[in-house]
PDB file of C-alpha atoms in Angstrom:
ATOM      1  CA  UNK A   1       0.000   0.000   0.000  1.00 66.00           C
ATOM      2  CA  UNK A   2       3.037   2.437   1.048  1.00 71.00           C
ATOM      3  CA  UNK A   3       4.680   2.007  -2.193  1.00 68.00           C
ATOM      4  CA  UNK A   4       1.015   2.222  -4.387  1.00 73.00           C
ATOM      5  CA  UNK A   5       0.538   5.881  -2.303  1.00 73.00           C
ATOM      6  CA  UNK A   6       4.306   6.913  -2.804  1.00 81.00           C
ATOM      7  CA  UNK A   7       4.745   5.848  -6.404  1.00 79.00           C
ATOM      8  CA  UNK A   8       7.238   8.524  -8.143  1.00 81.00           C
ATOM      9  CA  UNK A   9       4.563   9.794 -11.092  1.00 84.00           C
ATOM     10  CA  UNK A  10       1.904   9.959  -8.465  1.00 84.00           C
ATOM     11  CA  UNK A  11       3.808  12.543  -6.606  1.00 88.00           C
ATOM     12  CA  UNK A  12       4.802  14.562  -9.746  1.00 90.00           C
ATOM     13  CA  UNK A  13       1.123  14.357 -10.493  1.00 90.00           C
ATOM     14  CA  UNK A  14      -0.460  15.223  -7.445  1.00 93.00           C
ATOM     15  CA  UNK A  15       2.246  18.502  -6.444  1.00 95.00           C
ATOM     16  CA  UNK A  16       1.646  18.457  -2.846  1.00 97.00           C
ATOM     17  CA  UNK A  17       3.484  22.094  -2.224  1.00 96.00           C
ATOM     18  CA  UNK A  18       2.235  23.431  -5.360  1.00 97.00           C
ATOM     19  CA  UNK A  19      -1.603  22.058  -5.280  1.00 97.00           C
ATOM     20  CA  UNK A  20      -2.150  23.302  -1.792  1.00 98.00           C
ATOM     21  CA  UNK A  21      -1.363  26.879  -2.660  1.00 96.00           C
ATOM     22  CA  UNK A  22      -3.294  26.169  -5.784  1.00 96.00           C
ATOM     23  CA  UNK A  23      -6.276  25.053  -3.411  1.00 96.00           C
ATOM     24  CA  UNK A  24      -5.628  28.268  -1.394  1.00 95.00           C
ATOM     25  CA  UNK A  25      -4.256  27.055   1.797  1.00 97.00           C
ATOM     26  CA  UNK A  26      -1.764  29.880   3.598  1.00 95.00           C
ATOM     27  CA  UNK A  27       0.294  30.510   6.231  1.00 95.00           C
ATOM     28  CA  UNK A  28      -1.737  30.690   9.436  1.00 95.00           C
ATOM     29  CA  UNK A  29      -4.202  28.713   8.092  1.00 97.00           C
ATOM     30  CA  UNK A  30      -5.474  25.166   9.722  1.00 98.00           C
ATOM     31  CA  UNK A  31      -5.415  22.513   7.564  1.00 98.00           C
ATOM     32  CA  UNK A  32      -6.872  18.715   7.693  1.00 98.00           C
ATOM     33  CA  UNK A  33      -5.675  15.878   5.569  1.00 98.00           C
ATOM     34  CA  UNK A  34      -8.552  13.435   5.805  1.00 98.00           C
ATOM     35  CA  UNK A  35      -6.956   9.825   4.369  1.00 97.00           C
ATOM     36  CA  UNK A  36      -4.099  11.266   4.957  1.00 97.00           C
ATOM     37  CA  UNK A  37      -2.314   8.074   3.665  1.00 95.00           C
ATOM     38  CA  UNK A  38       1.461   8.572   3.933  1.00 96.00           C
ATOM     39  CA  UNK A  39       1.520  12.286   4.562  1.00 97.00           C
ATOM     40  CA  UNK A  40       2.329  13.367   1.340  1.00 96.00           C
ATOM     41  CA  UNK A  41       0.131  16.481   1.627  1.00 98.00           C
ATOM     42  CA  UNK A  42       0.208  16.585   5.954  1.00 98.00           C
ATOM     43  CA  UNK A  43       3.912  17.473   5.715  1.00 98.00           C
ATOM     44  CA  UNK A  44       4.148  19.713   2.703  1.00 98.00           C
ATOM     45  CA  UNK A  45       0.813  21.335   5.016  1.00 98.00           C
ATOM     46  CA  UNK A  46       2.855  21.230   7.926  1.00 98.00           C
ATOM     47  CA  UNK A  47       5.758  23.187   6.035  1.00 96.00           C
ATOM     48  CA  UNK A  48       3.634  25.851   4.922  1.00 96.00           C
ATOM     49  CA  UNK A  49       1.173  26.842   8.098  1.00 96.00           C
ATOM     50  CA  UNK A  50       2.611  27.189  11.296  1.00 93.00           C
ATOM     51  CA  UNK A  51      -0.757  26.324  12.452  1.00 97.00           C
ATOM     52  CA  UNK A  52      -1.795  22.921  12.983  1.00 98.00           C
ATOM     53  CA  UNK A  53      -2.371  20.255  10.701  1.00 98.00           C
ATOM     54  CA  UNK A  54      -5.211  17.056  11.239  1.00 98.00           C
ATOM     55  CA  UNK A  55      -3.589  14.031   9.681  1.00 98.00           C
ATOM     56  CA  UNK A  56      -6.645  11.746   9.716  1.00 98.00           C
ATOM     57  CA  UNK A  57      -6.129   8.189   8.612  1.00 97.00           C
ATOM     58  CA  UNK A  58      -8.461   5.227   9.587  1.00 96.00           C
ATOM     59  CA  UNK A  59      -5.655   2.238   8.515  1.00 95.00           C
ATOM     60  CA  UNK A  60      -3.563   1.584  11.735  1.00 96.00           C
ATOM     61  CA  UNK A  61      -0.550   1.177   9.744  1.00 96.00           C
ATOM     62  CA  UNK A  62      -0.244   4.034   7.858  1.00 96.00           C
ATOM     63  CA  UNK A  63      -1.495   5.931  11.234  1.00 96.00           C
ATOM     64  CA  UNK A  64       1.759   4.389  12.660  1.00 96.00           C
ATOM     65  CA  UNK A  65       3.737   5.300   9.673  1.00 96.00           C
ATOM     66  CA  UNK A  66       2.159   8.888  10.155  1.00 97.00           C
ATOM     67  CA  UNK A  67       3.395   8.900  13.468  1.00 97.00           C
ATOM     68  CA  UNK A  68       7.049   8.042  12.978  1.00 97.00           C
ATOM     69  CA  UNK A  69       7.506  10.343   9.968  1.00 97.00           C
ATOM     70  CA  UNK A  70       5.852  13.194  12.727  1.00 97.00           C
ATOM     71  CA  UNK A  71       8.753  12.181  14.822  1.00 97.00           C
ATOM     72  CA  UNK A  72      11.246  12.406  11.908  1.00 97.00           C
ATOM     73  CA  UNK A  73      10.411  15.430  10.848  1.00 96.00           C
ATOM     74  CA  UNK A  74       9.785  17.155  14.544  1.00 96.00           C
ATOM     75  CA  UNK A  75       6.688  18.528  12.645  1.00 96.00           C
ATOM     76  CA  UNK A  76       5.324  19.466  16.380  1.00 94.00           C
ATOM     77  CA  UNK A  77       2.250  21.089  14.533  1.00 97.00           C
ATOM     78  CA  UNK A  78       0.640  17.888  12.988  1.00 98.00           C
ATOM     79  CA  UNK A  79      -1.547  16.101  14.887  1.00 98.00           C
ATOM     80  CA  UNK A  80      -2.990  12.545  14.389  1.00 98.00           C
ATOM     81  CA  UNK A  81      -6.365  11.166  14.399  1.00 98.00           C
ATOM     82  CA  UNK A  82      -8.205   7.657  13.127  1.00 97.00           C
ATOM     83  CA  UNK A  83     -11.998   9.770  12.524  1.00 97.00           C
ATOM     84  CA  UNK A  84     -12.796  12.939  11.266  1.00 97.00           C
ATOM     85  CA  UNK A  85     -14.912  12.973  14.468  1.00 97.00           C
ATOM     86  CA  UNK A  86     -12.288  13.975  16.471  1.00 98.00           C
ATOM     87  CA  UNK A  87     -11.268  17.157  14.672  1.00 98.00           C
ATOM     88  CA  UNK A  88     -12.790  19.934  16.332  1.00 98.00           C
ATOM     89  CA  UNK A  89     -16.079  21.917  15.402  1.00 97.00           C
ATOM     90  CA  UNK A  90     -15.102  25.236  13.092  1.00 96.00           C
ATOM     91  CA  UNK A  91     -11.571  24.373  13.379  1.00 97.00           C
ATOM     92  CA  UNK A  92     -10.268  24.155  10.069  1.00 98.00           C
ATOM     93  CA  UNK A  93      -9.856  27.088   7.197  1.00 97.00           C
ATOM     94  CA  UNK A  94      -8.910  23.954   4.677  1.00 97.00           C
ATOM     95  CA  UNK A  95      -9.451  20.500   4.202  1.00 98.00           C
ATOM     96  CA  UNK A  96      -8.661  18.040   1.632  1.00 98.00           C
ATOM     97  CA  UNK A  97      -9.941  14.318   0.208  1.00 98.00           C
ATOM     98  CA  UNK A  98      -6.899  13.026  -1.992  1.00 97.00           C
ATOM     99  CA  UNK A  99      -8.496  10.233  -4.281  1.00 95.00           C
ATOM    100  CA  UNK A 100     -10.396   9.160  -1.356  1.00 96.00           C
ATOM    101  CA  UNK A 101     -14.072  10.344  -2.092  1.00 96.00           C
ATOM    102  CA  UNK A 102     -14.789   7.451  -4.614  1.00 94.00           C
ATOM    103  CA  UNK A 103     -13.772   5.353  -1.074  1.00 93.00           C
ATOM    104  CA  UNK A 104     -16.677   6.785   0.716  1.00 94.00           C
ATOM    105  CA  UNK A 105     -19.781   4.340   1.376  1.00 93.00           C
ATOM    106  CA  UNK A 106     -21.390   7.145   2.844  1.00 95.00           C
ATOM    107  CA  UNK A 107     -20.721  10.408   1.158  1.00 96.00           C
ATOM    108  CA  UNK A 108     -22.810  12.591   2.410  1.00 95.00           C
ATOM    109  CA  UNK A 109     -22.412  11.701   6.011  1.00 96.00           C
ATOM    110  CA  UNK A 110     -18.284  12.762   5.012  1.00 97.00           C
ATOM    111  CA  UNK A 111     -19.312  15.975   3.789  1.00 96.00           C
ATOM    112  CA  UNK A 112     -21.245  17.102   6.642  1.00 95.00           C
ATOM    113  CA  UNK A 113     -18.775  16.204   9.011  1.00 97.00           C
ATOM    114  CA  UNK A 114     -16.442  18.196   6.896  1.00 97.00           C
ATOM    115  CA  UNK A 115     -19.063  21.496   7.115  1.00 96.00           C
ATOM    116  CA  UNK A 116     -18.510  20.809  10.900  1.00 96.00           C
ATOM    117  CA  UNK A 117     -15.236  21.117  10.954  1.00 97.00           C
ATOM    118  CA  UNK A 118     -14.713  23.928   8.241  1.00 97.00           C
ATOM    119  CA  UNK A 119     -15.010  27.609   9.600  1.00 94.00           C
ATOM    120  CA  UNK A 120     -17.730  29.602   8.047  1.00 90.00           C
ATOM    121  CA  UNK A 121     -16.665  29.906   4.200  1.00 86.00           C
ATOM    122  CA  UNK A 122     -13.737  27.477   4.585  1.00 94.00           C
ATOM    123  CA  UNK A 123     -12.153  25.532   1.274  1.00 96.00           C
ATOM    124  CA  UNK A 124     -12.959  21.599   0.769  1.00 98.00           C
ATOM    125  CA  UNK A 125     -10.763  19.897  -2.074  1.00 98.00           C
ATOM    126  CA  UNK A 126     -11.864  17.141  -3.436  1.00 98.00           C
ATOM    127  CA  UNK A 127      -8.861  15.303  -5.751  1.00 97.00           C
ATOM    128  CA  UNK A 128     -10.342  12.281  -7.855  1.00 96.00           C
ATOM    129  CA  UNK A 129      -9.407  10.444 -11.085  1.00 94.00           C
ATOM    130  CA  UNK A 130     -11.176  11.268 -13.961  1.00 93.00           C
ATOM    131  CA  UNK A 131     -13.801  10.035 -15.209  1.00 91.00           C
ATOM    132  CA  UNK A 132     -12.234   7.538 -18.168  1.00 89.00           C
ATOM    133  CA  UNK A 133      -9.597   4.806 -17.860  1.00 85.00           C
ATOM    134  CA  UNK A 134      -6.382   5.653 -16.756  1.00 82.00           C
ATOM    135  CA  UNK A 135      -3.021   4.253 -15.708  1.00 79.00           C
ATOM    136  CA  UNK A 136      -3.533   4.023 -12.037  1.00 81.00           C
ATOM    137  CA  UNK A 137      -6.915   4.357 -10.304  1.00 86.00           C
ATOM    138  CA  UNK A 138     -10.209   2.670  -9.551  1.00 90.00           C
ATOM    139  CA  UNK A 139     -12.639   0.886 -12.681  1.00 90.00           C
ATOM    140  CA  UNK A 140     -14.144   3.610 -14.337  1.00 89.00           C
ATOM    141  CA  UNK A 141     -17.473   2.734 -12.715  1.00 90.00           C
ATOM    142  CA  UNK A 142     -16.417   3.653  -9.087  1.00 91.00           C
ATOM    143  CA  UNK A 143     -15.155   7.062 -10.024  1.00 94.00           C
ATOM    144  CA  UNK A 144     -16.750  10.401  -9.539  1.00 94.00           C
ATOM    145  CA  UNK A 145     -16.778  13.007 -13.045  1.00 94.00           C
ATOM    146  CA  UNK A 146     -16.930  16.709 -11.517  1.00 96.00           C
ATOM    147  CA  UNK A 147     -20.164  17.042 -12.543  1.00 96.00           C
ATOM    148  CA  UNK A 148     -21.465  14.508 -10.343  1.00 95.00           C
ATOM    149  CA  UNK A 149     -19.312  15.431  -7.581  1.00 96.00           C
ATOM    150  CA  UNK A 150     -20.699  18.930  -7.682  1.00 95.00           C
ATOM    151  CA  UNK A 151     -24.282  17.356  -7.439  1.00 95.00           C
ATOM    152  CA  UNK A 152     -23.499  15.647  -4.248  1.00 95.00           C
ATOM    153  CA  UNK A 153     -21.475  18.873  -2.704  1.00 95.00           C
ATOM    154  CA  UNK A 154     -24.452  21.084  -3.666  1.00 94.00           C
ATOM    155  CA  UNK A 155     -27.192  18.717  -1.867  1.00 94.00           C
ATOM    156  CA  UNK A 156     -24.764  19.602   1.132  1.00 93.00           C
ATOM    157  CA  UNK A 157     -24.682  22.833   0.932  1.00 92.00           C
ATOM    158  CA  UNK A 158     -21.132  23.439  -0.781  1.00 95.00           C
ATOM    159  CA  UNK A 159     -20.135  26.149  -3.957  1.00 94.00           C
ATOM    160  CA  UNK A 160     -18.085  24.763  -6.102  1.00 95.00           C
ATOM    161  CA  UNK A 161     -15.058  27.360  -6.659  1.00 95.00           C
ATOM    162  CA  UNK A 162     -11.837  26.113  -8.953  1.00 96.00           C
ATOM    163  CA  UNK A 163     -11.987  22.822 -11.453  1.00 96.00           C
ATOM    164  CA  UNK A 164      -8.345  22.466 -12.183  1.00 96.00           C
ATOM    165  CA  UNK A 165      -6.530  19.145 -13.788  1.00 94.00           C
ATOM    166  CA  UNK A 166      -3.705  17.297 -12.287  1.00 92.00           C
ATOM    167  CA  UNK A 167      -1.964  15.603 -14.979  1.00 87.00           C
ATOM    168  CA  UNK A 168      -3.814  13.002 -17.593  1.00 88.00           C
ATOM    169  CA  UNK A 169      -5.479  11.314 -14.667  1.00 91.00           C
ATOM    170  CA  UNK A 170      -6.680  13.602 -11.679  1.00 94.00           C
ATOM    171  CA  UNK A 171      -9.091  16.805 -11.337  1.00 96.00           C
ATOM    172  CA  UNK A 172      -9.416  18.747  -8.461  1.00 97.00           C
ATOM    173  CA  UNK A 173     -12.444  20.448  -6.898  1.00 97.00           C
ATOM    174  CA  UNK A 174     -12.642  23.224  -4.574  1.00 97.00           C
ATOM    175  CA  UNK A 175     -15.458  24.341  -2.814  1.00 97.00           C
ATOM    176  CA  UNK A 176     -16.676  27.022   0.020  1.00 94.00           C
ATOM    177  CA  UNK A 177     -19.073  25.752   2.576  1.00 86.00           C
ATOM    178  CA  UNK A 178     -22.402  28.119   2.565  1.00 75.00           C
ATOM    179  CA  UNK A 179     -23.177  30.538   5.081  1.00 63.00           C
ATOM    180  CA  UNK A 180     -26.826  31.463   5.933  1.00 45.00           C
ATOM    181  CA  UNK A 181     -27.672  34.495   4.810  1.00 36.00           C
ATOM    182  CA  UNK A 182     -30.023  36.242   6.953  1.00 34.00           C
ATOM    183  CA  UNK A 183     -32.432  38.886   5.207  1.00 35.00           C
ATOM    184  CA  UNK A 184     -34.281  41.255   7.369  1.00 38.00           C
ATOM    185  CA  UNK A 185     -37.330  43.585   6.952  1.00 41.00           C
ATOM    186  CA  UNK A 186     -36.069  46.849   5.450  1.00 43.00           C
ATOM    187  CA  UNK A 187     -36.705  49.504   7.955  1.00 41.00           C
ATOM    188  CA  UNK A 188     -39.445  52.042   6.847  1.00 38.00           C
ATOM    189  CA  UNK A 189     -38.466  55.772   6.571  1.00 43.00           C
ATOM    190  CA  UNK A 190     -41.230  56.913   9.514  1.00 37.00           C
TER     191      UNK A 190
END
């Protein structure tokens, strides 16, 4: 599994340093990885916010991996978790799903957790293969085309804002999460 996640054109592909300042995440900003995997986007996170950084990861190995690369790197501002669930409520300005969505067996549960944990008008990216055959990746049937994706984010209450390819075999989707907008009564001259 390490060596499917770390595979050399996989890394070219996916940018970590350059995709997350593509996605919009800045210094300052929190950040949460959730399938983190091997950290390829936690650390290049961790390098560019001082602020902290949610590695999430549900597979007890790579969680252990996780945590001895942590140690390696003295990156004091990542911290470890096995559920989005334990991420705290409005804590994060980013957060990111690296070809992990067309994982999900329940979508839409994962996307409101991830409203709970974004601040008000915080960034979700969604990275997923493209809709075809490629290379690398999941049977065509499992994947998710951006139009379909941006179906599901709408239902929960997501704006899509930046479509932007990846190479020949990955997109990537950012949206904001949706604030209520409260209209009052406009107040009468008298």
């Amino acid at each position: 599994m390490i060596h499917k996640l770390e595979r050399a054109e996989r890394i070219q592909e996916l940018n970590p340093p350059e995709t997350l300042k593509r996605i919009g995440l800045m210094p300052g900003n929190t950040f949460c990885d959730i399938g983190a995997g091997t950290g390829i986007f936690t650390f290049a996170a961790a390098e560019l916010t001082e602020n902290k950084v949610y590695a999430v990861e549900i597979f007890p190995e790579l969680l252990g991996l996780l945590h001895s690369r942590r140690n390696e790197r003295k990156a004091q501002n990542v911290i470890l978790e096995n559920d989005v669930k334990n991420v705290p409520d409005s804590s994060c300005d980013a957060a990111l799903l690296c070809t992990v969505f067309h994982e999900l067996e329940k979508p839409g549960e994962m996307l409101e957790e991830i409203r709970r944990i974004l601040r008000p008008d915080g960034t979700l990216a969604i990275i997923e293969f493209f809709p075809k055959p490629t290379q690398f990746g999941p049977p065509p049937e499992r994947r998710w085309s951006p139009e379909r994706l941006e179906e599901q984010l709408t239902a929960h209450s997501f704006r899509r804002t930046a479509l932007f390819e990846l190479g020949e075999n990955l997109y990537t989707l950012t949206c904001q999460t949706l604030s209520l907008i409260h209209i009052s009564e406009p107040t009468r001259p008298y």
